[in-house]
Coordinates of C-alpha atoms in Angstrom, one line a residue:
M1 CA -8.4 6.8 -35.0
K2 CA -8.8 9.7 -32.6
I3 CA -9.8 8.5 -29.1
L4 CA -11.1 10.5 -26.2
H5 CA -11.1 8.8 -22.8
L6 CA -12.7 10.4 -19.7
L7 CA -11.1 9.0 -16.6
Y8 CA -10.7 10.9 -13.3
D9 CA -7.8 8.8 -12.1
H10 CA -4.1 9.0 -13.2
I11 CA -1.2 6.9 -12.3
H12 CA 0.4 9.8 -10.4
N13 CA -2.7 10.9 -8.5
P14 CA -1.8 10.7 -4.8
W15 CA -5.4 10.1 -3.7
I16 CA -6.2 7.2 -6.1
G17 CA -3.6 6.1 -8.6
G18 CA -5.4 2.7 -9.0
G19 CA -5.9 0.0 -11.5
A20 CA -8.1 2.0 -13.9
A21 CA -5.2 4.5 -14.4
V22 CA -2.6 1.8 -14.9
R23 CA -4.9 0.0 -17.4
A24 CA -5.5 3.2 -19.4
Y25 CA -1.8 4.0 -19.6
E26 CA -0.7 0.5 -20.5
I27 CA -3.3 0.0 -23.2
Y28 CA -3.0 3.4 -24.8
K29 CA 0.7 3.3 -24.8
Q30 CA 0.4 0.3 -27.1
L31 CA -2.3 1.9 -29.3
A32 CA -0.3 5.2 -29.6
Q33 CA 2.6 3.2 -31.0
K34 CA 0.2 2.0 -33.7
G35 CA -0.6 5.5 -34.7
H36 CA -3.9 6.1 -32.9
Q37 CA -4.2 9.6 -31.3
I38 CA -5.4 9.4 -27.7
T39 CA -6.5 12.2 -25.4
I40 CA -7.3 11.3 -21.7
I41 CA -9.1 13.8 -19.5
S42 CA -8.3 13.3 -15.8
G43 CA -8.9 15.1 -12.6
K44 CA -6.4 17.6 -11.2
Y45 CA -4.2 16.7 -8.2
P46 CA -1.5 18.8 -6.5
D47 CA 1.3 20.1 -8.8
C48 CA 0.0 18.1 -11.9
K49 CA 0.7 19.3 -15.4
D50 CA -0.6 18.3 -18.7
I51 CA 1.5 15.4 -20.2
E52 CA 2.1 14.7 -23.9
E53 CA 3.9 11.6 -25.1
K54 CA 3.9 10.4 -28.7
N55 CA 0.2 10.3 -29.8
L56 CA -0.9 10.2 -26.1
Q57 CA -2.0 13.3 -24.2
F58 CA -3.2 13.7 -20.6
K59 CA -5.1 16.8 -19.8
F60 CA -6.1 17.6 -16.2
V61 CA -9.3 19.5 -15.4
G62 CA -11.0 20.8 -12.2
T63 CA -9.2 21.8 -9.0
G64 CA -6.4 19.9 -7.2
K65 CA -6.9 21.5 -3.7
N66 CA -8.3 18.3 -2.1
Y67 CA -9.7 15.0 -3.2
I68 CA -13.4 15.8 -2.7
L69 CA -13.2 19.1 -4.6
S70 CA -11.0 17.4 -7.2
T71 CA -13.4 14.5 -8.0
F72 CA -16.6 16.7 -8.1
S73 CA -15.0 19.5 -10.1
Y74 CA -13.7 16.9 -12.6
A75 CA -17.2 15.8 -13.3
Y76 CA -18.2 19.3 -14.3
F77 CA -15.2 20.3 -16.3
A78 CA -14.9 16.9 -18.1
N79 CA -18.5 17.3 -19.1
Q80 CA -17.7 20.8 -20.4
F81 CA -14.7 19.6 -22.4
L82 CA -16.8 16.8 -23.9
K83 CA -19.5 19.3 -25.0
N84 CA -17.0 21.6 -26.6
N85 CA -14.7 19.0 -28.2
F86 CA -16.6 15.7 -28.9
H87 CA -16.7 16.4 -32.6
K88 CA -12.9 16.2 -32.9
F89 CA -12.9 12.5 -31.9
D90 CA -13.9 9.2 -33.6
V91 CA -14.8 7.3 -30.4
I92 CA -15.4 8.3 -26.8
I93 CA -14.9 6.2 -23.6
E94 CA -16.2 7.2 -20.2
D95 CA -14.7 5.4 -17.2
F96 CA -17.5 5.0 -14.8
A97 CA -17.5 6.0 -11.1
P98 CA -20.7 7.1 -9.3
W99 CA -18.9 10.1 -7.7
N100 CA -18.2 11.8 -11.0
P101 CA -20.5 10.8 -14.0
V102 CA -19.8 12.8 -17.1
F103 CA -23.1 12.1 -18.9
S104 CA -21.5 11.2 -22.1
Y105 CA -24.5 9.2 -23.2
K106 CA -26.2 12.5 -24.0
I107 CA -24.2 12.7 -27.3
A108 CA -24.6 9.0 -28.2
R109 CA -26.6 10.0 -31.3
Q110 CA -23.6 12.0 -32.6
K111 CA -20.6 9.9 -31.6
P112 CA -20.0 6.2 -30.6
I113 CA -19.8 6.2 -26.8
I114 CA -18.5 3.4 -24.6
L115 CA -19.0 3.1 -20.8
Q116 CA -16.1 1.3 -19.1
I117 CA -16.9 -0.4 -15.7
H118 CA -14.4 -1.8 -13.3
H119 CA -16.5 -2.8 -10.3
R120 CA -19.7 -2.2 -8.4
E121 CA -19.7 -1.1 -4.8
E122 CA -23.4 -1.7 -4.2
Y123 CA -24.5 -1.4 -0.5
N124 CA -20.9 -0.7 0.6
I125 CA -21.6 2.9 -0.5
L126 CA -24.4 3.2 2.1
K127 CA -22.2 1.4 4.8
K128 CA -19.5 4.0 4.3
Y129 CA -21.5 7.2 3.7
F130 CA -24.9 6.4 5.2
I131 CA -27.6 8.9 4.0
L132 CA -25.0 10.9 2.1
G133 CA -24.3 7.8 0.0
I134 CA -27.9 7.5 -1.3
P135 CA -27.4 9.6 -4.5
F136 CA -24.3 7.7 -5.4
F137 CA -26.0 4.4 -4.8
I138 CA -28.7 5.4 -7.2
I139 CA -26.3 6.6 -9.8
E140 CA -24.3 3.4 -9.7
K141 CA -27.5 1.3 -10.0
F142 CA -29.1 3.1 -12.9
Y143 CA -26.5 5.2 -14.8
P144 CA -25.0 2.3 -16.9
K145 CA -28.5 1.5 -18.3
K146 CA -28.3 4.7 -20.3
F147 CA -25.5 3.3 -22.5
I148 CA -25.6 1.0 -25.5
N149 CA -21.9 0.0 -25.5
I150 CA -20.4 -1.2 -22.3
S151 CA -17.0 -2.6 -21.5
S152 CA -16.3 -4.5 -18.3
V153 CA -13.1 -6.0 -16.9
S154 CA -14.9 -9.1 -15.5
Q155 CA -17.9 -11.2 -16.1
Q156 CA -18.9 -10.9 -12.5
T157 CA -19.2 -7.1 -12.7
S158 CA -21.4 -7.4 -15.7
Y159 CA -23.6 -9.9 -13.9
K160 CA -24.0 -7.4 -11.0
Y161 CA -25.4 -4.8 -13.4
S162 CA -27.5 -7.3 -15.3
L163 CA -26.0 -6.0 -18.5
K164 CA -27.1 -7.4 -21.8
N165 CA -24.8 -5.6 -24.2
Y166 CA -21.3 -5.7 -22.9
K167 CA -17.8 -6.7 -23.9
I168 CA -15.4 -8.3 -21.4
I169 CA -11.9 -7.0 -21.7
P170 CA -9.8 -7.9 -18.7
N171 CA -6.7 -6.3 -17.2
G172 CA -3.2 -7.3 -18.1
I173 CA 0.4 -7.6 -17.0
D174 CA 3.8 -6.7 -18.5
E175 CA 5.0 -9.9 -20.3
N176 CA 8.5 -9.4 -18.9
L177 CA 7.2 -10.5 -15.4
L178 CA 6.8 -14.0 -16.8
K179 CA 10.6 -14.1 -17.4
I180 CA 11.7 -13.1 -13.9
N181 CA 13.2 -15.8 -11.6
T182 CA 11.3 -15.7 -8.4
N183 CA 12.9 -18.6 -6.5
N184 CA 14.1 -16.4 -3.7
T185 CA 11.5 -16.2 -0.9
N186 CA 11.6 -14.1 2.2
N187 CA 9.4 -14.8 5.1
Y188 CA 6.8 -12.0 4.8
I189 CA 3.3 -11.6 3.6
L190 CA 2.6 -8.8 1.2
Y191 CA -0.2 -6.3 0.5
V192 CA 0.5 -3.9 -2.4
G193 CA -2.1 -1.5 -3.7
R194 CA -4.1 1.5 -2.9
I195 CA -4.1 2.5 0.7
D196 CA -7.8 2.6 1.4
L197 CA -8.5 0.9 4.7
Y198 CA -12.1 0.0 4.1
N199 CA -12.4 -0.6 0.4
K200 CA -9.3 -2.7 0.2
G201 CA -9.9 -4.4 3.5
I202 CA -6.5 -3.4 5.0
D203 CA -8.1 -3.0 8.4
L204 CA -9.0 -6.7 8.3
L205 CA -5.5 -7.7 7.3
I206 CA -4.0 -5.8 10.2
Q207 CA -6.3 -7.6 12.6
A208 CA -5.5 -11.0 11.0
T209 CA -1.8 -11.1 10.7
H210 CA -1.0 -11.1 14.5
T211 CA 2.6 -12.1 14.7
F212 CA 3.2 -12.9 11.0
P213 CA 5.5 -10.5 9.3
L214 CA 3.5 -8.2 6.9
A215 CA 4.8 -5.8 4.3
I216 CA 2.4 -3.1 3.0
A217 CA 3.2 -1.0 0.0
G218 CA 1.2 1.7 -1.8
K219 CA -0.3 5.1 -1.6
G220 CA -3.7 6.5 -1.0
K221 CA -6.0 8.7 1.1
D222 CA -5.6 6.6 4.2
E223 CA -1.9 6.6 4.7
K224 CA -2.0 8.6 7.9
K225 CA -4.7 6.4 9.4
L226 CA -2.6 3.3 8.4
K227 CA 0.5 4.6 10.1
T228 CA -1.5 5.3 13.3
K229 CA -3.0 1.8 13.2
I230 CA 0.4 0.0 12.8
K231 CA 2.5 2.3 15.0
S232 CA 2.8 -0.2 17.9
K233 CA 2.9 -3.4 15.6
K234 CA 6.4 -4.5 15.2
N235 CA 5.5 -7.3 12.7
I236 CA 4.2 -4.8 10.1
K237 CA 6.3 -2.6 7.9
F238 CA 4.9 0.1 5.7
Y239 CA 6.9 1.0 2.6
G240 CA 4.7 3.7 1.3
F241 CA 4.7 4.4 -2.5
V242 CA 7.1 2.1 -4.4
D243 CA 8.1 2.4 -8.0
N244 CA 7.6 -0.5 -10.5
K245 CA 11.0 -2.1 -9.9
E246 CA 10.5 -2.0 -6.1
K247 CA 7.0 -3.4 -6.4
I248 CA 8.3 -6.3 -8.5
D249 CA 11.1 -7.0 -6.0
L250 CA 8.6 -7.0 -3.1
I251 CA 6.2 -9.4 -4.9
S252 CA 9.1 -11.6 -6.1
N253 CA 10.4 -12.1 -2.6
A254 CA 7.1 -12.4 -0.7
K255 CA 5.9 -15.8 0.6
F256 CA 2.4 -14.9 -0.7
L257 CA 0.1 -11.9 -1.2
V258 CA -3.2 -11.0 0.4
M259 CA -6.0 -9.1 -1.3
P260 CA -8.7 -8.7 1.4
S261 CA -10.8 -6.3 -0.6
R262 CA -14.5 -5.7 0.3
F263 CA -15.0 -5.1 -3.4
E264 CA -12.8 -5.1 -6.4
G265 CA -12.6 -5.1 -10.2
Q266 CA -10.4 -7.8 -11.6
G267 CA -7.3 -6.8 -9.6
I268 CA -4.1 -6.1 -11.6
V269 CA -2.0 -7.0 -8.5
A270 CA -3.5 -10.5 -8.5
L271 CA -2.4 -10.9 -12.2
E272 CA 1.1 -9.6 -11.4
A273 CA 1.4 -11.9 -8.4
A274 CA 0.4 -14.8 -10.6
A275 CA 2.9 -13.8 -13.3
L276 CA 5.6 -13.8 -10.7
G277 CA 4.6 -17.2 -9.4
K278 CA 3.2 -16.0 -6.0
P279 CA -0.1 -17.4 -4.6
L280 CA -2.7 -15.2 -3.1
I281 CA -5.3 -15.2 -0.4
V282 CA -8.3 -13.2 -1.6
S283 CA -11.7 -12.3 -0.1
D284 CA -14.5 -14.5 -1.4
I285 CA -16.1 -11.7 -3.6
P286 CA -17.1 -12.9 -7.1
E287 CA -14.7 -10.6 -8.9
L288 CA -11.7 -12.4 -7.3
Y289 CA -12.9 -15.9 -7.3
Y290 CA -11.0 -16.6 -10.6
V291 CA -7.9 -16.8 -8.4
V292 CA -9.3 -19.9 -6.6
E293 CA -10.9 -21.4 -9.7
N294 CA -7.6 -21.3 -11.5
G295 CA -5.7 -22.8 -8.6
F296 CA -3.3 -20.1 -7.7
G297 CA -4.9 -19.0 -4.4
I298 CA -7.4 -19.5 -1.7
C299 CA -10.2 -17.4 -0.3
F300 CA -11.5 -16.3 3.1
K301 CA -14.9 -15.0 4.1
K302 CA -15.2 -11.3 3.3
D303 CA -15.2 -9.1 6.4
D304 CA -14.0 -12.0 8.6
P305 CA -10.5 -11.3 10.1
E306 CA -10.6 -14.6 12.1
D307 CA -11.1 -16.7 8.9
L308 CA -8.4 -14.6 7.2
A309 CA -6.1 -15.4 10.1
K310 CA -6.7 -19.1 9.7
K311 CA -6.1 -19.0 5.9
I312 CA -2.8 -17.1 6.5
K313 CA -1.6 -19.7 8.9
F314 CA -2.7 -22.5 6.6
L315 CA -0.8 -21.1 3.6
W316 CA 2.2 -20.1 5.7
D317 CA 2.6 -23.7 7.0
N318 CA 2.3 -25.3 3.5
P319 CA 5.3 -24.3 1.3
K320 CA 4.8 -27.2 -1.1
L321 CA 1.2 -26.0 -1.8
T322 CA 2.3 -22.4 -2.3
A323 CA 5.0 -23.6 -4.8
A324 CA 2.4 -25.6 -6.7
M325 CA 0.0 -22.6 -6.7
G326 CA 2.8 -20.4 -8.0
K327 CA 3.3 -22.6 -11.0
K328 CA -0.4 -22.5 -11.9
G329 CA -0.4 -18.7 -11.5
R330 CA 2.4 -18.3 -14.1
Q331 CA 0.6 -20.6 -16.5
F332 CA -2.6 -18.6 -16.1
A333 CA -1.0 -15.1 -16.5
Q334 CA 0.5 -16.0 -19.9
N335 CA -2.9 -15.2 -21.5
F336 CA -3.1 -11.7 -20.0
T337 CA -0.2 -9.6 -21.4
W338 CA -0.9 -5.9 -22.1
E339 CA -0.1 -6.5 -25.7
Q340 CA -2.9 -9.1 -26.0
I341 CA -5.3 -6.9 -24.0
A342 CA -4.5 -3.8 -26.1
K343 CA -5.2 -5.8 -29.4
T344 CA -8.6 -6.9 -28.1
Y345 CA -9.4 -3.4 -26.9
E346 CA -8.4 -1.9 -30.3
E347 CA -10.6 -4.4 -32.1
Y348 CA -13.5 -3.5 -29.9
L349 CA -13.1 0.3 -30.5
L350 CA -12.9 -0.2 -34.2
Q351 CA -16.0 -2.5 -34.2
T352 CA -18.0 0.0 -32.1
Y353 CA -16.9 2.8 -34.6
R354 CA -18.0 0.7 -37.6
E355 CA -21.3 -0.3 -36.2
F356 CA -22.1 3.3 -35.3
H357 CA -21.5 4.5 -38.8
S358 CA -23.3 1.6 -40.5
C359 CA -26.6 2.5 -38.8

């Protein structure tokens, strides 16, 4: 099968490099090994070059001068690529973001099209961008309704859109994480992920940690702002970008992780922490409540640094509880390996292709 995936993000994009990019790479790496031919169209970033692995190609379009120009120019050039090349592919997936819709639904009569949704920002768009956010708020609300086939990473995201025709395909983890011994525990709390102070709630975490040792790792558009905020805080250490081995070491040796996101998809880091036997404190947004439901974490009130501080102290003072939560996390994560996820994803693409051609 020839697959075209339209996704602005890429794992090496210094501005984003988030879960959607990781998901695409991990799933398609598996499908490429099975003989499927995959082309991913992503937005340009500084010094990027087209990449070709076995049966897996990354092509970058637009301009890489800065993030704003990159994301908007991607929308235009990805749309142009789609118009000129859609006939070469068997199935087309558009990863949705309100900032750069590609309008792939316009060729839905000619090719099977799938919209993939990771999360919904809702009124957070207006809180961040005020009047300038209104067009994106409207796009996020109504754009998905143009599609027949929709894939979502969580049930909660689908509920937010009131979607009727959707397929839940969650994120995954490397199965090797389940084999790592994580008995060693250092006395620090960990945040690892995209450095976006507002979206990821890092500003709340900085307020809440007080004297507790906190390690922060990741990359993103707010790195300079973060360094300024923590300059005088001796209890916080910023590692910057870490490779996969360094990330695993940081998680394995942390006391627990915190995901204070104001909105989120499913959260790959939450699954990785679970696989490594580390409990989490998460914001009480619906997309992360599975952490609490399955017993490997607790939640705090979103946007409330005081409540987060209380939960940090509570978990810090209860090592027996964190150990028990860690065991539950490892049990939960066994059902979310990338191999399992890729198989489900492949079946969905094939089903969508067959249904399109049977009409």
